[in-house]
Structures are given as C-alpha cells and as structure tokens.
C-alpha cells in the first residue's frame, strides 16, 4: 500500500526523483510524474497499463507557465483559460519540442490544464516542471474521486498519495481543441457546454470512436465497472433479479431492494450527480450483485457528460 498524507515536501521529493505521486484535483485524482522526464512518463503508462497511443495531460499553475510548453494560444483558448482556469478545462495546443513525444503519443498538440485544488496548485507552484497526470485508475476502469480509490488499485505501484479529500467535481475535465476556425469538444466533462458557447460561440462535438488513434481521447469503452452495466431511460427501468444493483438519478426504484440502490442526486442537481457518479459506480461494483442497471440523467448541461460516462462504462472492454 502507498503512504497517504498531505505533506507537500514528501510529494515534491518523490516527483523530483522521477517517481510517481497521486495528486488531488477538483475533477478526479491524477497519477502524476515529471512531464519533462521520459522515464517518469514511461512509468505512468506502465503503472496504469495504458497503451502508448493514449496521450497525457500536463498540469501547471499559471498561463505564463503553460506558454513555456505551447507555441501558440489562440484567442478563443485565451478567453476560455482566463474564465475557467484553474478549473475542469483542458486545452489542446500546439506543443513545443521541450514536451517529450511520449507525453503526446507523437501528436503535435499537447493537452494542458490548470487544476483547481489548493494542495496541487501549491505543489505545482513549487516545482520547476509540469506534471503529466492521467486519472489514477488502471486503464479502462472507473476514475478515482477519493484517495482510498487510488490506494485500492494502484497503491502497490506508487510510493505516495497526496490526500486532498474528495474530488469536488467528480468527472474529468472538458477537453477542447482548435482547428481552423472551429472549436472541437474532444471530451465532455466538468464544464457546461452552454457556458463555453456563451463565451466563444458554437462548438463541434467529436463523435466517439472505438480505437482510432487519431482521436485517442474518444475510446468508446472506458470508465467501466467489472460488473456488466445496462442503461435505461427512467420510464424503461424495471427491477431485475435479487442480484441486481441500481444507479438511479433522484428516486428509488419501486420493487427493488434499497440496499442495492444508489441515488445520484435526490434534489435532481446535476453537479451533485457528477460528484457522486464514479464513487457510487464503484460501490455498486463492490456489492454482491451480478449486474448493474443505471438510469440515464436529463441530457442537458453536466448531464451530457454524465450520460457520456455511463454510455462508455456500459460498453464491454
Ligand atoms: O480531469 C482530468 O482531465 C484528469 C485530471 C487528473 O486532470 N485527467 C484525465 O486524464 O482525465 P486522462 O489521461 O485520464 O484523460 C486524458 C484524455 C485522454 O483520453 C487522452 O486521450 C486525451 O485526454 N488527450 C490527451 N492529449 C491529447 C491530445 N494531444 N489530443 C487528443 N486527445 C488528447
Ligand atoms: Mg482517464
């Protein structure tokens, strides 16, 4: 098991030595290493069992520092960065040579974000390099939103988990890229697309693909529990046999055992639902059930990102 604590000096020392540390962010926990150290980056891929064609996000703590790693920040990107950073926004920007090709899987853009968590912002401020950090889960499994999630799955592979409590947002950052005059959404996430569009105009949603390396962020099967997950609209979901778990939006399903049910948000608050999504999926996955039935949430705002995660989690690996 890894040591869990909130000592920035300890985290810093491991990272400077090229070792990995799990870090808290407002979205999910990240598995962090020195983004400029190829050995550290390689060990991130190894620890997660992640295919080398799936590039990493680099994390830093200011736009000025981000500019060290990218050759251009288009106007729309600047507008979004000044409004949403620090926050659940990742921008795909043209990379400079200083960023190892390993980080970007050979692509000429690098994904950059400033996470909004006080401990991690302080850590980044004290480091002389950015942190490459994918979500701290084995490739394909549910993302971690609590330090114990990280410990359960990667604890034997990393020396230290920086404890920043539960992740506030609960789903990963929204990823945006800029091509010609278009803004492309590579991954729906913690930001409401309407808010983005109200600042910079219409955006284009990138369709999912199964394993197209040109769109590595869009792998169809992802975030999946070990138990089969089946999705339903509210009016379609009916009780299964006794060995069924239920992920419901706001109300319990009549006729099914409540101890095998989780409510994402009794108040129909999509922020609360996003916050609970991965933790509840994990809880259900750990119950003595043989399948999980989940209800899709209202498809607007953050609900689009929640349904996206549910859909990908329901595709068998
Ligand atoms: O909220 C988050 O973004 C979390 C926290 C830890 O910051 N990180 C995260 O990283 O979700 P990860 O590696 O689990 O997901 C990053 C996604 C991947 O699907 C990857 O394919 C995509 O970003 N990505 C990274 N660089 C890319 C690039 N240059 N072009 C297209 N997609 C890219
Ligand atoms: Mg991930």
PDB file of C-alpha atoms in Angstrom, residues 25 43 81 87 97 105 127 131 141 155 183 211 224 227:
ATOM      1  CA  UNK A  25      -7.655  17.720  -8.384  1.00  0.00           C
ATOM      2  CA  UNK A  43       6.341   4.665 -15.652  1.00  0.00           C
ATOM      3  CA  UNK A  81      -8.443  29.919 -19.974  1.00  0.00           C
ATOM      4  CA  UNK A  87     -10.775  24.564 -13.329  1.00  0.00           C
ATOM      5  CA  UNK A  97       9.849  20.479 -28.549  1.00  0.00           C
ATOM      6  CA  UNK A 105       1.900   9.988 -28.170  1.00  0.00           C
ATOM      7  CA  UNK A 127       8.005  22.588  -8.921  1.00  0.00           C
ATOM      8  CA  UNK A 131       3.110  17.264 -14.044  1.00  0.00           C
ATOM      9  CA  UNK A 141     -11.625   1.253 -15.058  1.00  0.00           C
ATOM     10  CA  UNK A 155      -1.334   1.518  -4.009  1.00  0.00           C
ATOM     11  CA  UNK A 183     -13.643  24.673 -31.501  1.00  0.00           C
ATOM     12  CA  UNK A 211      -9.932   2.699 -31.052  1.00  0.00           C
ATOM     13  CA  UNK A 224     -16.180   0.638 -16.798  1.00  0.00           C
ATOM     14  CA  UNK A 227     -19.954  -5.996 -13.479  1.00  0.00           C
TER      15      UNK A 227
END
